PDB file of C-alpha atoms in Angstrom:
ATOM      1  CA  GLU A1494     128.793 202.142 -44.909  1.00  0.00           C
ATOM      2  CA  ALA A1495     125.877 200.814 -43.630  1.00  0.00           C
ATOM      3  CA  GLY A1496     126.815 199.299 -40.679  1.00  0.00           C
ATOM      4  CA  VAL A1497     125.250 195.937 -38.381  1.00  0.00           C
ATOM      5  CA  THR A1498     121.630 195.988 -38.819  1.00  0.00           C
ATOM      6  CA  GLN A1499     118.944 193.878 -37.086  1.00  0.00           C
ATOM      7  CA  SER A1500     115.614 193.301 -36.524  1.00  0.00           C
ATOM      8  CA  PRO A1501     112.635 193.510 -35.281  1.00  0.00           C
ATOM      9  CA  THR A1502     114.027 196.154 -32.578  1.00  0.00           C
ATOM     10  CA  HIS A1503     111.711 195.327 -29.929  1.00  0.00           C
ATOM     11  CA  LEU A1504     110.165 191.817 -29.727  1.00  0.00           C
ATOM     12  CA  ILE A1505     107.262 190.443 -26.619  1.00  0.00           C
ATOM     13  CA  LYS A1506     106.785 186.834 -26.538  1.00  0.00           C
ATOM     14  CA  THR A1507     105.523 184.688 -24.172  1.00  0.00           C
ATOM     15  CA  ARG A1508     107.350 181.301 -21.711  1.00  0.00           C
ATOM     16  CA  GLY A1509     107.184 177.955 -23.764  1.00  0.00           C
ATOM     17  CA  GLN A1510     106.783 180.304 -27.677  1.00  0.00           C
ATOM     18  CA  GLN A1511     109.614 181.349 -30.281  1.00  0.00           C
ATOM     19  CA  ALA A1512     111.977 183.005 -31.426  1.00  0.00           C
ATOM     20  CA  THR A1513     113.107 184.512 -34.230  1.00  0.00           C
ATOM     21  CA  LEU A1514     116.631 187.666 -34.593  1.00  0.00           C
ATOM     22  CA  ARG A1515     117.828 188.643 -37.496  1.00  0.00           C
ATOM     23  CA  CYS A1516     121.297 190.046 -38.322  1.00  0.00           C
ATOM     24  CA  SER A1517     122.571 191.610 -41.477  1.00  0.00           C
ATOM     25  CA  PRO A1518     126.255 192.078 -41.030  1.00  0.00           C
ATOM     26  CA  ILE A1519     128.199 194.864 -42.802  1.00  0.00           C
ATOM     27  CA  SER A1520     128.875 194.385 -46.377  1.00  0.00           C
ATOM     28  CA  GLY A1521     131.868 192.049 -46.979  1.00  0.00           C
ATOM     29  CA  HIS A1522     131.725 190.451 -43.808  1.00  0.00           C
ATOM     30  CA  THR A1523     131.417 187.100 -43.787  1.00  0.00           C
ATOM     31  CA  SER A1524     131.588 186.329 -39.459  1.00  0.00           C
ATOM     32  CA  VAL A1525     128.216 186.864 -37.416  1.00  0.00           C
ATOM     33  CA  TYR A1526     128.266 186.652 -33.583  1.00  0.00           C
ATOM     34  CA  TRP A1527     125.269 186.403 -31.295  1.00  0.00           C
ATOM     35  CA  TYR A1528     125.519 187.988 -28.216  1.00  0.00           C
ATOM     36  CA  GLN A1529     122.868 187.604 -25.125  1.00  0.00           C
ATOM     37  CA  GLN A1530     123.214 191.069 -23.396  1.00  0.00           C
ATOM     38  CA  ALA A1531     120.937 190.362 -20.017  1.00  0.00           C
ATOM     39  CA  LEU A1532     120.750 192.889 -16.731  1.00  0.00           C
ATOM     40  CA  GLY A1533     123.107 192.174 -14.260  1.00  0.00           C
ATOM     41  CA  LEU A1534     125.302 188.998 -16.442  1.00  0.00           C
ATOM     42  CA  GLY A1535     127.004 191.331 -18.833  1.00  0.00           C
ATOM     43  CA  LEU A1536     127.722 190.135 -22.761  1.00  0.00           C
ATOM     44  CA  GLN A1537     128.013 186.892 -23.456  1.00  0.00           C
ATOM     45  CA  PHE A1538     128.519 184.742 -26.163  1.00  0.00           C
ATOM     46  CA  LEU A1539     126.349 182.594 -27.654  1.00  0.00           C
ATOM     47  CA  LEU A1540     127.168 181.762 -30.989  1.00  0.00           C
ATOM     48  CA  TRP A1541     129.480 182.712 -33.883  1.00  0.00           C
ATOM     49  CA  TYR A1542     128.802 182.023 -37.322  1.00  0.00           C
ATOM     50  CA  ASP A1543     131.762 181.643 -40.503  1.00  0.00           C
ATOM     51  CA  GLU A1544     131.002 181.442 -44.139  1.00  0.00           C
ATOM     52  CA  GLY A1545     128.021 179.287 -43.493  1.00  0.00           C
ATOM     53  CA  GLU A1546     128.894 176.877 -40.543  1.00  0.00           C
ATOM     54  CA  GLU A1547     128.315 177.726 -36.532  1.00  0.00           C
ATOM     55  CA  ARG A1548     132.179 177.862 -35.682  1.00  0.00           C
ATOM     56  CA  ASN A1549     131.618 178.258 -31.927  1.00  0.00           C
ATOM     57  CA  ARG A1550     129.011 178.503 -29.397  1.00  0.00           C
ATOM     58  CA  GLY A1551     128.938 179.438 -26.084  1.00  0.00           C
ATOM     59  CA  ASN A1552     127.762 178.105 -22.714  1.00  0.00           C
ATOM     60  CA  PHE A1553     124.307 178.162 -23.735  1.00  0.00           C
ATOM     61  CA  PRO A1554     121.420 175.483 -24.152  1.00  0.00           C
ATOM     62  CA  PRO A1555     120.596 173.590 -27.441  1.00  0.00           C
ATOM     63  CA  ARG A1556     117.316 175.911 -27.471  1.00  0.00           C
ATOM     64  CA  PHE A1557     118.874 178.409 -28.370  1.00  0.00           C
ATOM     65  CA  SER A1558     120.281 178.209 -32.574  1.00  0.00           C
ATOM     66  CA  GLY A1559     120.664 179.287 -35.567  1.00  0.00           C
ATOM     67  CA  ARG A1560     122.222 180.256 -39.019  1.00  0.00           C
ATOM     68  CA  GLN A1561     123.818 181.649 -41.623  1.00  0.00           C
ATOM     69  CA  PHE A1562     123.039 182.456 -44.761  1.00  0.00           C
ATOM     70  CA  PRO A1563     124.460 182.174 -48.150  1.00  0.00           C
ATOM     71  CA  ASN A1564     124.249 186.348 -47.983  1.00  0.00           C
ATOM     72  CA  TYR A1565     126.570 185.913 -45.090  1.00  0.00           C
ATOM     73  CA  SER A1566     123.140 187.263 -42.543  1.00  0.00           C
ATOM     74  CA  SER A1567     121.918 185.315 -40.082  1.00  0.00           C
ATOM     75  CA  GLU A1568     119.037 184.087 -37.825  1.00  0.00           C
ATOM     76  CA  LEU A1569     118.978 183.541 -33.661  1.00  0.00           C
ATOM     77  CA  ASN A1570     116.073 181.022 -33.124  1.00  0.00           C
ATOM     78  CA  VAL A1571     115.330 180.818 -29.672  1.00  0.00           C
ATOM     79  CA  ASN A1572     113.217 177.882 -28.646  1.00  0.00           C
ATOM     80  CA  ALA A1573     110.749 177.265 -25.482  1.00  0.00           C
ATOM     81  CA  LEU A1574     111.157 180.454 -24.287  1.00  0.00           C
ATOM     82  CA  GLU A1575     112.337 181.498 -20.322  1.00  0.00           C
ATOM     83  CA  LEU A1576     111.755 184.180 -18.732  1.00  0.00           C
ATOM     84  CA  GLU A1577     115.063 184.738 -17.827  1.00  0.00           C
ATOM     85  CA  ASP A1578     115.947 184.279 -21.669  1.00  0.00           C
ATOM     86  CA  SER A1579     114.125 188.323 -21.765  1.00  0.00           C
ATOM     87  CA  ALA A1580     117.578 190.794 -22.535  1.00  0.00           C
ATOM     88  CA  LEU A1581     119.204 192.316 -25.286  1.00  0.00           C
ATOM     89  CA  TYR A1582     120.536 190.152 -28.089  1.00  0.00           C
ATOM     90  CA  LEU A1583     123.503 191.881 -29.785  1.00  0.00           C
ATOM     91  CA  CYS A1584     125.364 190.624 -33.710  1.00  0.00           C
ATOM     92  CA  ALA A1585     128.270 191.976 -34.696  1.00  0.00           C
ATOM     93  CA  SER A1586     130.495 190.742 -37.946  1.00  0.00           C
ATOM     94  CA  SER A1587     133.521 191.024 -38.712  1.00  0.00           C
ATOM     95  CA  HIS A1588     135.856 190.539 -41.839  1.00  0.00           C
ATOM     96  CA  GLN A1589     137.709 187.655 -42.704  1.00  0.00           C
ATOM     97  CA  ASP A1590     141.030 189.987 -43.064  1.00  0.00           C
ATOM     98  CA  SER A1591     140.553 190.973 -39.162  1.00  0.00           C
ATOM     99  CA  GLN A1592     138.249 188.648 -38.177  1.00  0.00           C
ATOM    100  CA  GLU A1593     139.216 189.559 -34.089  1.00  0.00           C
ATOM    101  CA  THR A1594     137.631 193.258 -35.014  1.00  0.00           C
ATOM    102  CA  GLN A1595     133.673 192.707 -34.292  1.00  0.00           C
ATOM    103  CA  TYR A1596     131.092 195.377 -35.050  1.00  0.00           C
ATOM    104  CA  PHE A1597     128.524 195.322 -33.087  1.00  0.00           C
ATOM    105  CA  GLY A1598     124.490 196.205 -33.969  1.00  0.00           C
ATOM    106  CA  PRO A1599     122.221 197.868 -31.991  1.00  0.00           C
ATOM    107  CA  GLY A1600     120.337 194.641 -31.418  1.00  0.00           C
ATOM    108  CA  THR A1601     116.892 192.579 -30.826  1.00  0.00           C
ATOM    109  CA  ARG A1602     115.491 193.838 -27.398  1.00  0.00           C
ATOM    110  CA  LEU A1603     113.492 190.452 -26.167  1.00  0.00           C
ATOM    111  CA  LEU A1604     110.564 190.121 -23.163  1.00  0.00           C
ATOM    112  CA  VAL A1605     109.296 187.362 -22.236  1.00  0.00           C
ATOM    113  CA  LEU A1606     106.043 186.943 -20.643  1.00  0.00           C
TER     114      LEU A1606
ATOM    115  CA  ALA B1138     138.412 179.630 -18.392  1.00  0.00           C
ATOM    116  CA  GLN B1139     139.777 183.349 -19.481  1.00  0.00           C
ATOM    117  CA  SER B1140     137.625 186.440 -17.535  1.00  0.00           C
ATOM    118  CA  VAL B1141     138.104 189.564 -17.890  1.00  0.00           C
ATOM    119  CA  SER B1142     137.123 192.014 -14.995  1.00  0.00           C
ATOM    120  CA  GLN B1143     136.435 195.841 -14.459  1.00  0.00           C
ATOM    121  CA  HIS B1144     136.947 197.191 -10.863  1.00  0.00           C
ATOM    122  CA  ASN B1145     134.675 200.032 -11.285  1.00  0.00           C
ATOM    123  CA  HIS B1146     130.786 199.654 -11.795  1.00  0.00           C
ATOM    124  CA  HIS B1147     129.752 203.100 -11.416  1.00  0.00           C
ATOM    125  CA  VAL B1148     132.471 205.978 -11.866  1.00  0.00           C
ATOM    126  CA  ILE B1149     131.179 209.819 -11.269  1.00  0.00           C
ATOM    127  CA  LEU B1150     133.470 212.351 -12.428  1.00  0.00           C
ATOM    128  CA  SER B1151     132.944 216.208 -12.712  1.00  0.00           C
ATOM    129  CA  GLU B1152     134.094 217.890 -16.310  1.00  0.00           C
ATOM    130  CA  ALA B1153     138.260 217.900 -16.952  1.00  0.00           C
ATOM    131  CA  ALA B1154     138.442 215.181 -14.932  1.00  0.00           C
ATOM    132  CA  SER B1155     140.867 213.604 -15.525  1.00  0.00           C
ATOM    133  CA  LEU B1156     139.555 209.508 -16.572  1.00  0.00           C
ATOM    134  CA  GLU B1157     140.835 205.823 -16.486  1.00  0.00           C
ATOM    135  CA  LEU B1158     139.268 202.586 -16.078  1.00  0.00           C
ATOM    136  CA  GLY B1159     140.416 199.770 -14.608  1.00  0.00           C
ATOM    137  CA  CYS B1160     140.659 196.220 -16.615  1.00  0.00           C
ATOM    138  CA  ASN B1161     142.257 192.897 -16.410  1.00  0.00           C
ATOM    139  CA  TYR B1162     141.647 189.901 -18.076  1.00  0.00           C
ATOM    140  CA  SER B1163     142.904 186.343 -16.830  1.00  0.00           C
ATOM    141  CA  TYR B1164     144.409 184.013 -19.615  1.00  0.00           C
ATOM    142  CA  GLY B1165     148.150 182.984 -19.961  1.00  0.00           C
ATOM    143  CA  GLY B1166     148.901 183.811 -23.772  1.00  0.00           C
ATOM    144  CA  THR B1167     148.507 185.836 -26.053  1.00  0.00           C
ATOM    145  CA  VAL B1168     145.667 188.090 -26.324  1.00  0.00           C
ATOM    146  CA  ASN B1169     143.699 190.856 -28.576  1.00  0.00           C
ATOM    147  CA  LEU B1170     142.043 193.642 -26.145  1.00  0.00           C
ATOM    148  CA  PHE B1171     139.476 195.722 -27.028  1.00  0.00           C
ATOM    149  CA  TRP B1172     137.543 199.013 -25.012  1.00  0.00           C
ATOM    150  CA  TYR B1173     134.112 199.450 -26.246  1.00  0.00           C
ATOM    151  CA  VAL B1174     131.558 201.918 -25.463  1.00  0.00           C
ATOM    152  CA  GLN B1175     127.826 202.020 -25.513  1.00  0.00           C
ATOM    153  CA  TYR B1176     126.156 205.680 -25.415  1.00  0.00           C
ATOM    154  CA  PRO B1177     122.356 206.352 -24.586  1.00  0.00           C
ATOM    155  CA  GLY B1178     120.169 203.902 -26.517  1.00  0.00           C
ATOM    156  CA  GLN B1179     123.563 203.501 -29.831  1.00  0.00           C
ATOM    157  CA  HIS B1180     124.616 200.459 -29.913  1.00  0.00           C
ATOM    158  CA  LEU B1181     128.015 198.973 -28.601  1.00  0.00           C
ATOM    159  CA  GLN B1182     131.199 200.601 -31.117  1.00  0.00           C
ATOM    160  CA  LEU B1183     135.345 200.281 -30.455  1.00  0.00           C
ATOM    161  CA  LEU B1184     136.756 203.101 -28.949  1.00  0.00           C
ATOM    162  CA  LEU B1185     140.268 200.458 -29.401  1.00  0.00           C
ATOM    163  CA  LYS B1186     142.198 197.965 -29.770  1.00  0.00           C
ATOM    164  CA  TYR B1187     145.414 196.585 -29.072  1.00  0.00           C
ATOM    165  CA  PHE B1188     146.727 193.720 -31.236  1.00  0.00           C
ATOM    166  CA  SER B1189     150.401 194.081 -30.597  1.00  0.00           C
ATOM    167  CA  GLY B1190     153.685 196.985 -30.838  1.00  0.00           C
ATOM    168  CA  ASP B1191     153.291 199.618 -29.286  1.00  0.00           C
ATOM    169  CA  PRO B1192     151.210 199.121 -25.484  1.00  0.00           C
ATOM    170  CA  LEU B1193     149.828 202.900 -25.916  1.00  0.00           C
ATOM    171  CA  VAL B1194     147.038 202.689 -27.817  1.00  0.00           C
ATOM    172  CA  LYS B1195     145.011 205.560 -29.068  1.00  0.00           C
ATOM    173  CA  GLY B1196     141.476 205.706 -30.060  1.00  0.00           C
ATOM    174  CA  ILE B1197     138.770 208.227 -30.940  1.00  0.00           C
ATOM    175  CA  LYS B1198     137.097 210.779 -29.654  1.00  0.00           C
ATOM    176  CA  GLY B1199     140.708 210.997 -26.963  1.00  0.00           C
ATOM    177  CA  PHE B1200     140.586 207.985 -24.987  1.00  0.00           C
ATOM    178  CA  GLU B1201     143.636 205.627 -25.322  1.00  0.00           C
ATOM    179  CA  ALA B1202     144.070 202.653 -23.707  1.00  0.00           C
ATOM    180  CA  GLU B1203     148.211 201.447 -22.057  1.00  0.00           C
ATOM    181  CA  PHE B1204     148.326 197.273 -22.460  1.00  0.00           C
ATOM    182  CA  ILE B1205     150.885 195.983 -19.331  1.00  0.00           C
ATOM    183  CA  LYS B1206     150.996 192.604 -20.235  1.00  0.00           C
ATOM    184  CA  SER B1207     153.126 191.659 -16.585  1.00  0.00           C
ATOM    185  CA  LYS B1208     150.285 193.432 -15.213  1.00  0.00           C
ATOM    186  CA  PHE B1209     147.712 191.114 -17.006  1.00  0.00           C
ATOM    187  CA  SER B1210     145.807 195.256 -17.338  1.00  0.00           C
ATOM    188  CA  PHE B1211     144.612 197.440 -20.432  1.00  0.00           C
ATOM    189  CA  ASN B1212     143.558 200.598 -19.055  1.00  0.00           C
ATOM    190  CA  LEU B1213     141.667 203.067 -20.415  1.00  0.00           C
ATOM    191  CA  ARG B1214     142.776 206.911 -19.956  1.00  0.00           C
ATOM    192  CA  LYS B1215     141.113 210.295 -21.224  1.00  0.00           C
ATOM    193  CA  PRO B1216     143.009 213.657 -19.468  1.00  0.00           C
ATOM    194  CA  SER B1217     140.105 215.758 -19.195  1.00  0.00           C
ATOM    195  CA  VAL B1218     136.627 213.802 -19.900  1.00  0.00           C
ATOM    196  CA  GLN B1219     132.878 216.014 -20.858  1.00  0.00           C
ATOM    197  CA  TRP B1220     129.630 215.667 -20.674  1.00  0.00           C
ATOM    198  CA  SER B1221     129.350 213.882 -23.121  1.00  0.00           C
ATOM    199  CA  ASP B1222     131.777 210.572 -22.615  1.00  0.00           C
ATOM    200  CA  THR B1223     129.053 209.646 -20.493  1.00  0.00           C
ATOM    201  CA  ALA B1224     128.223 206.233 -21.298  1.00  0.00           C
ATOM    202  CA  GLU B1225     128.692 202.347 -20.213  1.00  0.00           C
ATOM    203  CA  TYR B1226     132.770 201.332 -21.076  1.00  0.00           C
ATOM    204  CA  PHE B1227     132.956 197.464 -21.770  1.00  0.00           C
ATOM    205  CA  CYS B1228     136.456 196.202 -21.799  1.00  0.00           C
ATOM    206  CA  ALA B1229     137.359 192.457 -24.392  1.00  0.00           C
ATOM    207  CA  VAL B1230     139.481 190.008 -25.131  1.00  0.00           C
ATOM    208  CA  ASN B1231     139.837 186.906 -27.157  1.00  0.00           C
ATOM    209  CA  ARG B1232     142.555 184.641 -28.339  1.00  0.00           C
ATOM    210  CA  TYR B1233     145.602 186.433 -30.969  1.00  0.00           C
ATOM    211  CA  GLY B1234     144.221 184.983 -34.285  1.00  0.00           C
ATOM    212  CA  GLY B1235     140.344 185.688 -32.523  1.00  0.00           C
ATOM    213  CA  SER B1236     140.473 181.509 -33.628  1.00  0.00           C
ATOM    214  CA  GLN B1237     137.600 181.155 -31.263  1.00  0.00           C
ATOM    215  CA  GLY B1238     136.606 183.865 -32.167  1.00  0.00           C
ATOM    216  CA  ASN B1239     134.119 185.306 -29.573  1.00  0.00           C
ATOM    217  CA  LEU B1240     135.137 188.077 -27.386  1.00  0.00           C
ATOM    218  CA  ILE B1241     135.058 188.265 -23.360  1.00  0.00           C
ATOM    219  CA  PHE B1242     133.503 191.121 -22.045  1.00  0.00           C
ATOM    220  CA  GLY B1243     134.568 192.404 -18.594  1.00  0.00           C
ATOM    221  CA  LYS B1244     130.840 193.603 -17.066  1.00  0.00           C
ATOM    222  CA  GLY B1245     130.815 196.731 -18.323  1.00  0.00           C
ATOM    223  CA  THR B1246     131.556 200.453 -16.280  1.00  0.00           C
ATOM    224  CA  LYS B1247     129.149 202.630 -16.334  1.00  0.00           C
ATOM    225  CA  LEU B1248     130.444 206.852 -16.800  1.00  0.00           C
ATOM    226  CA  SER B1249     128.090 209.783 -15.739  1.00  0.00           C
ATOM    227  CA  VAL B1250     130.194 213.011 -17.063  1.00  0.00           C
ATOM    228  CA  LYS B1251     128.778 215.775 -14.946  1.00  0.00           C
ATOM    229  CA  PRO B1252     128.420 219.260 -16.523  1.00  0.00           C
TER     230      PRO B1252
END
């Protein structure tokens, strides 16, 4: 069974640009979560999508947004990039019958210059 | 607000030594508890989880964790570590039932095992 996949693996942008990160959950999983793993800050929750709806978001500004598609894949958009947005962005998915347990993808490393 | 504390930032052990990594959380309600591991160059993997029942939970690769409700703790243990256990270990919690969806993570503990 394939795990959570994310693309691209690496992304280099400059300040002010927009970044789009993509995630495909494990087959059969309907929830997708996004986390930011920044140096020194640990893993911080960004967004939770379930059945196409945003269910919860963490303490991040509105320029962090996303969506979930009918096939349950998801994309994270970061607008007006700032240097501090440089981080590893992790996507996780969970099954509706055991939503508490999340399985993580390999991440997208975003570098903002 | 919920928070998770991992007391050790970096632990260095020799092979065959015993391991205990501390994790404490702050939340008054019922929680689900997790340990994840991130091996060098690999993605975050679930090591073990506790929802309810027996407070001693066994996970993969010989790891176990004990939930002590009175101490709000969920420490990770392994009787004898191997060089291949070198990794970063994260403790995480979410509310029972996962109604808020998100996991709250500790800052992680890097484990270095000397061969």
